[in-house]
PDB file of N, CA and C in Angstrom:
ATOM      1  N   MET A   1      33.125 -19.363   4.084  1.00 83.00           N
ATOM      2  CA  MET A   1      34.140 -19.514   3.397  1.00 83.00           C
ATOM      3  C   MET A   1      34.299 -19.074   2.680  1.00 83.00           C
ATOM      4  N   ALA A   2      34.916 -17.468   2.688  1.00 82.00           N
ATOM      5  CA  ALA A   2      34.898 -17.077   1.235  1.00 82.00           C
ATOM      6  C   ALA A   2      34.974 -17.641   0.344  1.00 82.00           C
ATOM      7  N   LYS A   3      34.700 -16.604  -0.951  1.00 89.00           N
ATOM      8  CA  LYS A   3      34.831 -17.279  -2.764  1.00 89.00           C
ATOM      9  C   LYS A   3      35.153 -16.099  -3.435  1.00 89.00           C
ATOM     10  N   THR A   4      36.144 -16.466  -4.533  1.00 91.00           N
ATOM     11  CA  THR A   4      35.266 -15.007  -5.869  1.00 91.00           C
ATOM     12  C   THR A   4      34.838 -15.271  -7.227  1.00 91.00           C
ATOM     13  N   VAL A   5      34.092 -13.764  -7.051  1.00 90.00           N
ATOM     14  CA  VAL A   5      32.653 -14.541  -8.337  1.00 90.00           C
ATOM     15  C   VAL A   5      33.754 -13.261  -8.530  1.00 90.00           C
ATOM     16  N   LYS A   6      33.938 -13.189  -9.881  1.00 95.00           N
ATOM     17  CA  LYS A   6      33.692 -12.746 -10.831  1.00 95.00           C
ATOM     18  C   LYS A   6      31.977 -11.289 -11.679  1.00 95.00           C
ATOM     19  N   LEU A   7      32.201 -10.672 -11.797  1.00 95.00           N
ATOM     20  CA  LEU A   7      30.754 -10.324 -12.200  1.00 95.00           C
ATOM     21  C   LEU A   7      31.363  -9.064 -12.572  1.00 95.00           C
ATOM     22  N   PRO A   8      29.879  -8.581 -13.771  1.00 96.00           N
ATOM     23  CA  PRO A   8      30.496  -7.439 -15.057  1.00 96.00           C
ATOM     24  C   PRO A   8      30.305  -6.112 -14.393  1.00 96.00           C
ATOM     25  N   ASP A   9      31.267  -5.362 -14.584  1.00 96.00           N
ATOM     26  CA  ASP A   9      32.275  -4.740 -14.177  1.00 96.00           C
ATOM     27  C   ASP A   9      30.772  -3.279 -13.981  1.00 96.00           C
ATOM     28  N   ASN A  10      29.401  -2.676 -14.401  1.00 97.00           N
ATOM     29  CA  ASN A  10      28.243  -2.454 -14.140  1.00 97.00           C
ATOM     30  C   ASN A  10      27.511  -2.491 -13.247  1.00 97.00           C
ATOM     31  N   ILE A  11      27.755  -4.130 -13.025  1.00 96.00           N
ATOM     32  CA  ILE A  11      27.108  -4.588 -11.414  1.00 96.00           C
ATOM     33  C   ILE A  11      27.489  -3.894 -10.013  1.00 96.00           C
ATOM     34  N   ILE A  12      29.539  -4.001 -10.543  1.00 96.00           N
ATOM     35  CA  ILE A  12      30.231  -3.842  -9.273  1.00 96.00           C
ATOM     36  C   ILE A  12      30.224  -1.418  -9.383  1.00 96.00           C
ATOM     37  N   SER A  13      30.278  -1.192 -10.128  1.00 97.00           N
ATOM     38  CA  SER A  13      29.462   0.104 -10.365  1.00 97.00           C
ATOM     39  C   SER A  13      28.508   0.472  -9.876  1.00 97.00           C
ATOM     40  N   GLU A  14      27.692   0.204  -9.818  1.00 97.00           N
ATOM     41  CA  GLU A  14      25.691  -0.071  -9.780  1.00 97.00           C
ATOM     42  C   GLU A  14      25.847  -0.387  -7.873  1.00 97.00           C
ATOM     43  N   ALA A  15      26.539  -1.487  -7.918  1.00 97.00           N
ATOM     44  CA  ALA A  15      26.812  -1.821  -5.628  1.00 97.00           C
ATOM     45  C   ALA A  15      27.715  -1.436  -5.364  1.00 97.00           C
ATOM     46  N   ARG A  16      28.720  -0.132  -5.581  1.00 97.00           N
ATOM     47  CA  ARG A  16      28.866   0.810  -4.538  1.00 97.00           C
ATOM     48  C   ARG A  16      28.565   1.853  -4.785  1.00 97.00           C
ATOM     49  N   ARG A  17      27.663   2.606  -6.048  1.00 97.00           N
ATOM     50  CA  ARG A  17      26.986   3.086  -5.648  1.00 97.00           C
ATOM     51  C   ARG A  17      26.465   3.767  -4.843  1.00 97.00           C
ATOM     52  N   HIS A  18      25.525   2.387  -4.309  1.00 96.00           N
ATOM     53  CA  HIS A  18      24.353   1.845  -3.580  1.00 96.00           C
ATOM     54  C   HIS A  18      24.516   1.677  -2.487  1.00 96.00           C
ATOM     55  N   GLY A  19      25.176   1.526  -2.547  1.00 96.00           N
ATOM     56  CA  GLY A  19      26.344   1.525  -1.230  1.00 96.00           C
ATOM     57  C   GLY A  19      27.006   2.097  -0.255  1.00 96.00           C
ATOM     58  N   LYS A  20      27.159   3.270  -0.772  1.00 97.00           N
ATOM     59  CA  LYS A  20      27.549   4.507  -0.767  1.00 97.00           C
ATOM     60  C   LYS A  20      26.302   5.463  -0.385  1.00 97.00           C
ATOM     61  N   VAL A  21      25.455   5.490  -0.787  1.00 96.00           N
ATOM     62  CA  VAL A  21      24.184   5.891  -0.186  1.00 96.00           C
ATOM     63  C   VAL A  21      23.471   5.033   0.831  1.00 96.00           C
ATOM     64  N   TYR A  22      23.839   3.820   1.303  1.00 93.00           N
ATOM     65  CA  TYR A  22      23.060   3.364   2.976  1.00 93.00           C
ATOM     66  C   TYR A  22      24.213   2.586   3.570  1.00 93.00           C
ATOM     67  N   SER A  23      25.526   3.188   3.413  1.00 96.00           N
ATOM     68  CA  SER A  23      27.052   3.101   4.014  1.00 96.00           C
ATOM     69  C   SER A  23      27.358   1.981   4.207  1.00 96.00           C
ATOM     70  N   ARG A  24      27.208   0.675   2.954  1.00 96.00           N
ATOM     71  CA  ARG A  24      27.537  -0.400   3.363  1.00 96.00           C
ATOM     72  C   ARG A  24      28.360  -0.265   1.807  1.00 96.00           C
ATOM     73  N   SER A  25      29.689  -1.325   2.368  1.00 97.00           N
ATOM     74  CA  SER A  25      30.500  -1.616   1.510  1.00 97.00           C
ATOM     75  C   SER A  25      29.996  -2.350   0.176  1.00 97.00           C
ATOM     76  N   THR A  26      30.597  -2.147  -1.091  1.00 96.00           N
ATOM     77  CA  THR A  26      29.901  -2.903  -2.057  1.00 96.00           C
ATOM     78  C   THR A  26      29.924  -4.473  -2.067  1.00 96.00           C
ATOM     79  N   PRO A  27      30.932  -5.747  -1.438  1.00 95.00           N
ATOM     80  CA  PRO A  27      30.367  -6.566  -1.726  1.00 95.00           C
ATOM     81  C   PRO A  27      29.038  -6.678  -0.416  1.00 95.00           C
ATOM     82  N   LYS A  28      28.820  -6.760   0.956  1.00 95.00           N
ATOM     83  CA  LYS A  28      27.841  -6.471   1.493  1.00 95.00           C
ATOM     84  C   LYS A  28      26.647  -5.397   1.358  1.00 95.00           C
ATOM     85  N   GLN A  29      26.123  -4.755  -0.211  1.00 96.00           N
ATOM     86  CA  GLN A  29      25.879  -3.997  -1.058  1.00 96.00           C
ATOM     87  C   GLN A  29      25.436  -5.451  -1.834  1.00 96.00           C
ATOM     88  N   ILE A  30      26.339  -5.581  -2.512  1.00 96.00           N
ATOM     89  CA  ILE A  30      25.320  -7.133  -3.025  1.00 96.00           C
ATOM     90  C   ILE A  30      24.850  -8.619  -2.555  1.00 96.00           C
ATOM     91  N   GLU A  31      25.388  -8.978  -0.776  1.00 94.00           N
ATOM     92  CA  GLU A  31      24.933  -9.714  -0.414  1.00 94.00           C
ATOM     93  C   GLU A  31      23.452  -9.422   0.376  1.00 94.00           C
ATOM     94  N   TYR A  32      23.459  -8.070   0.541  1.00 92.00           N
ATOM     95  CA  TYR A  32      21.901  -7.302   0.553  1.00 92.00           C
ATOM     96  C   TYR A  32      20.716  -7.941  -0.969  1.00 92.00           C
ATOM     97  N   TRP A  33      20.886  -7.188  -1.840  1.00 95.00           N
ATOM     98  CA  TRP A  33      20.472  -7.350  -2.397  1.00 95.00           C
ATOM     99  C   TRP A  33      19.389  -9.070  -3.149  1.00 95.00           C
ATOM    100  N   MET A  34      21.174  -9.958  -2.166  1.00 95.00           N
ATOM    101  CA  MET A  34      21.218 -11.516  -2.524  1.00 95.00           C
ATOM    102  C   MET A  34      20.076 -11.628  -1.500  1.00 95.00           C
ATOM    103  N   ASN A  35      20.023 -11.229  -0.975  1.00 92.00           N
ATOM    104  CA  ASN A  35      19.059 -11.611   0.315  1.00 92.00           C
ATOM    105  C   ASN A  35      17.764 -11.731  -0.150  1.00 92.00           C
ATOM    106  N   ILE A  36      17.509 -10.167  -0.354  1.00 94.00           N
ATOM    107  CA  ILE A  36      16.036  -9.687  -1.024  1.00 94.00           C
ATOM    108  C   ILE A  36      15.671 -10.236  -1.877  1.00 94.00           C
ATOM    109  N   GLY A  37      16.561 -10.123  -2.823  1.00 95.00           N
ATOM    110  CA  GLY A  37      15.848 -11.424  -4.243  1.00 95.00           C
ATOM    111  C   GLY A  37      15.244 -12.763  -3.670  1.00 95.00           C
ATOM    112  N   LYS A  38      16.497 -13.431  -3.033  1.00 95.00           N
ATOM    113  CA  LYS A  38      16.148 -14.748  -2.629  1.00 95.00           C
ATOM    114  C   LYS A  38      14.371 -14.767  -2.526  1.00 95.00           C
ATOM    115  N   ILE A  39      14.950 -13.645  -0.966  1.00 94.00           N
ATOM    116  CA  ILE A  39      13.207 -13.800   0.160  1.00 94.00           C
ATOM    117  C   ILE A  39      12.404 -13.164  -1.217  1.00 94.00           C
ATOM    118  N   ALA A  40      12.452 -12.838  -2.276  1.00 95.00           N
ATOM    119  CA  ALA A  40      11.340 -12.981  -2.934  1.00 95.00           C
ATOM    120  C   ALA A  40      10.855 -13.503  -4.452  1.00 95.00           C
ATOM    121  N   GLU A  41      11.839 -14.607  -4.846  1.00 96.00           N
ATOM    122  CA  GLU A  41      11.682 -15.453  -5.196  1.00 96.00           C
ATOM    123  C   GLU A  41      11.022 -16.616  -3.686  1.00 96.00           C
ATOM    124  N   GLU A  42      11.769 -16.750  -3.310  1.00 96.00           N
ATOM    125  CA  GLU A  42      10.794 -17.829  -2.183  1.00 96.00           C
ATOM    126  C   GLU A  42       9.754 -16.834  -1.952  1.00 96.00           C
ATOM    127  N   ASN A  43       8.656 -15.899  -1.746  1.00 95.00           N
ATOM    128  CA  ASN A  43       7.854 -15.419  -1.309  1.00 95.00           C
ATOM    129  C   ASN A  43       7.185 -14.864  -1.689  1.00 95.00           C
ATOM    130  N   PRO A  44       6.843 -14.561  -3.733  1.00 95.00           N
ATOM    131  CA  PRO A  44       6.377 -13.459  -4.663  1.00 95.00           C
ATOM    132  C   PRO A  44       5.611 -13.102  -3.676  1.00 95.00           C
ATOM    133  N   ASP A  45       4.339 -13.276  -2.920  1.00 96.00           N
ATOM    134  CA  ASP A  45       3.492 -12.169  -2.891  1.00 96.00           C
ATOM    135  C   ASP A  45       3.791 -11.216  -1.836  1.00 96.00           C
ATOM    136  N   LEU A  46       5.172 -11.342  -1.677  1.00 95.00           N
ATOM    137  CA  LEU A  46       5.534 -10.007  -0.443  1.00 95.00           C
ATOM    138  C   LEU A  46       5.872  -9.073  -1.534  1.00 95.00           C
ATOM    139  N   PRO A  47       5.369  -7.582  -0.746  1.00 96.00           N
ATOM    140  CA  PRO A  47       5.709  -6.892  -1.391  1.00 96.00           C
ATOM    141  C   PRO A  47       6.932  -6.296  -0.795  1.00 96.00           C
ATOM    142  N   TYR A  48       8.136  -5.713  -1.406  1.00 94.00           N
ATOM    143  CA  TYR A  48       9.376  -4.667  -1.027  1.00 94.00           C
ATOM    144  C   TYR A  48       9.456  -4.449   0.031  1.00 94.00           C
ATOM    145  N   ASN A  49       8.443  -3.951   0.289  1.00 95.00           N
ATOM    146  CA  ASN A  49       8.822  -2.967   1.691  1.00 95.00           C
ATOM    147  C   ASN A  49       8.625  -3.686   2.907  1.00 95.00           C
ATOM    148  N   PHE A  50       7.878  -5.301   2.654  1.00 94.00           N
ATOM    149  CA  PHE A  50       7.527  -6.112   3.931  1.00 94.00           C
ATOM    150  C   PHE A  50       8.258  -6.688   4.296  1.00 94.00           C
ATOM    151  N   ILE A  51       9.315  -7.139   2.672  1.00 93.00           N
ATOM    152  CA  ILE A  51      10.493  -7.457   3.150  1.00 93.00           C
ATOM    153  C   ILE A  51      11.622  -7.501   3.691  1.00 93.00           C
ATOM    154  N   LYS A  52      11.977  -5.867   3.344  1.00 91.00           N
ATOM    155  CA  LYS A  52      12.850  -5.009   4.448  1.00 91.00           C
ATOM    156  C   LYS A  52      12.548  -4.977   5.766  1.00 91.00           C
ATOM    157  N   ASP A  53      10.843  -4.696   6.210  1.00 91.00           N
ATOM    158  CA  ASP A  53      10.643  -5.197   7.172  1.00 91.00           C
ATOM    159  C   ASP A  53      11.252  -5.641   8.173  1.00 91.00           C
ATOM    160  N   ILE A  54      11.289  -7.386   7.107  1.00 87.00           N
ATOM    161  CA  ILE A  54      11.269  -8.472   7.623  1.00 87.00           C
ATOM    162  C   ILE A  54      12.833  -8.584   8.337  1.00 87.00           C
ATOM    163  N   LEU A  55      13.546  -8.200   7.233  1.00 88.00           N
ATOM    164  CA  LEU A  55      15.282  -8.034   7.607  1.00 88.00           C
ATOM    165  C   LEU A  55      15.976  -7.597   9.073  1.00 88.00           C
ATOM    166  N   MET A  56      14.865  -5.967   9.122  1.00 88.00           N
ATOM    167  CA  MET A  56      15.077  -5.393  10.176  1.00 88.00           C
ATOM    168  C   MET A  56      14.881  -5.899  10.930  1.00 88.00           C
ATOM    169  N   ALA A  57      13.301  -6.529  11.156  1.00 88.00           N
ATOM    170  CA  ALA A  57      13.061  -7.079  12.641  1.00 88.00           C
ATOM    171  C   ALA A  57      14.189  -8.496  12.778  1.00 88.00           C
ATOM    172  N   LYS A  58      14.592  -9.292  11.914  1.00 88.00           N
ATOM    173  CA  LYS A  58      15.938  -9.700  11.772  1.00 88.00           C
ATOM    174  C   LYS A  58      16.717  -9.361  12.930  1.00 88.00           C
ATOM    175  N   ALA A  59      17.976  -8.216  11.974  1.00 87.00           N
ATOM    176  CA  ALA A  59      18.466  -8.030  12.434  1.00 87.00           C
ATOM    177  C   ALA A  59      18.057  -7.259  13.613  1.00 87.00           C
ATOM    178  N   GLU A  60      16.752  -6.508  13.493  1.00 90.00           N
ATOM    179  CA  GLU A  60      16.519  -6.356  15.425  1.00 90.00           C
ATOM    180  C   GLU A  60      16.924  -7.423  16.893  1.00 90.00           C
ATOM    181  N   LEU A  61      16.207  -8.728  16.472  1.00 89.00           N
ATOM    182  CA  LEU A  61      16.733  -9.540  17.032  1.00 89.00           C
ATOM    183  C   LEU A  61      18.347  -9.729  17.407  1.00 89.00           C
ATOM    184  N   ALA A  62      18.349  -9.944  16.351  1.00 90.00           N
ATOM    185  CA  ALA A  62      19.208 -10.285  16.354  1.00 90.00           C
ATOM    186  C   ALA A  62      20.842  -9.174  17.380  1.00 90.00           C
ATOM    187  N   ASP A  63      20.322  -8.253  17.532  1.00 89.00           N
ATOM    188  CA  ASP A  63      20.741  -7.397  18.369  1.00 89.00           C
ATOM    189  C   ASP A  63      20.061  -6.810  19.780  1.00 89.00           C
ATOM    190  N   ARG A  64      18.960  -7.944  20.043  1.00 85.00           N
ATOM    191  CA  ARG A  64      18.224  -7.727  20.916  1.00 85.00           C
ATOM    192  C   ARG A  64      17.937  -6.579  21.329  1.00 85.00           C
ATOM    193  N   GLU A  65      17.416  -5.983  20.546  1.00 83.00           N
ATOM    194  CA  GLU A  65      16.580  -4.420  20.377  1.00 83.00           C
ATOM    195  C   GLU A  65      14.903  -4.877  20.476  1.00 83.00           C
ATOM    196  N   VAL A  66      14.740  -5.685  21.162  1.00 78.00           N
ATOM    197  CA  VAL A  66      13.405  -6.194  20.856  1.00 78.00           C
ATOM    198  C   VAL A  66      12.999  -5.819  22.116  1.00 78.00           C
ATOM    199  N   SER A  67      11.548  -5.751  22.057  1.00 81.00           N
ATOM    200  CA  SER A  67      10.380  -6.050  24.245  1.00 81.00           C
ATOM    201  C   SER A  67       9.136  -6.731  23.719  1.00 81.00           C
ATOM    202  N   PRO A  68       8.654  -7.751  24.414  1.00 82.00           N
ATOM    203  CA  PRO A  68       7.595  -8.091  24.344  1.00 82.00           C
ATOM    204  C   PRO A  68       6.678  -6.892  23.980  1.00 82.00           C
ATOM    205  N   TYR A  69       5.222  -7.276  23.118  1.00 83.00           N
ATOM    206  CA  TYR A  69       4.616  -7.226  22.415  1.00 83.00           C
ATOM    207  C   TYR A  69       2.982  -7.184  23.640  1.00 83.00           C
ATOM    208  N   GLU A  70       2.591  -6.500  24.542  1.00 88.00           N
ATOM    209  CA  GLU A  70       1.779  -6.281  25.340  1.00 88.00           C
ATOM    210  C   GLU A  70       0.221  -6.501  24.555  1.00 88.00           C
ATOM    211  N   PHE A  71      -0.175  -7.141  24.487  1.00 90.00           N
ATOM    212  CA  PHE A  71      -2.004  -7.229  24.384  1.00 90.00           C
ATOM    213  C   PHE A  71      -2.662  -5.949  25.049  1.00 90.00           C
ATOM    214  N   GLY A  72      -3.065  -5.387  24.581  1.00 80.00           N
ATOM    215  CA  GLY A  72      -4.834  -4.458  25.114  1.00 80.00           C
ATOM    216  C   GLY A  72      -3.833  -3.360  26.066  1.00 80.00           C
TER     217      GLY A  72
END
């Protein structure tokens, strides 16, 4: 269920700029930042790049773009 949330203009402007770079809408950019922030708070020892890799792996799994790892 979508809800309207009021955010300061500077946050919206920054999300719009970053969203353009990464081909995301402003709401999707804010959602992306929220997900990274949530993961970082819950796992303070994880570096940012590791968090991005986790999100990429989840997206690949959802798109069924994975293959089994073969040892040796």
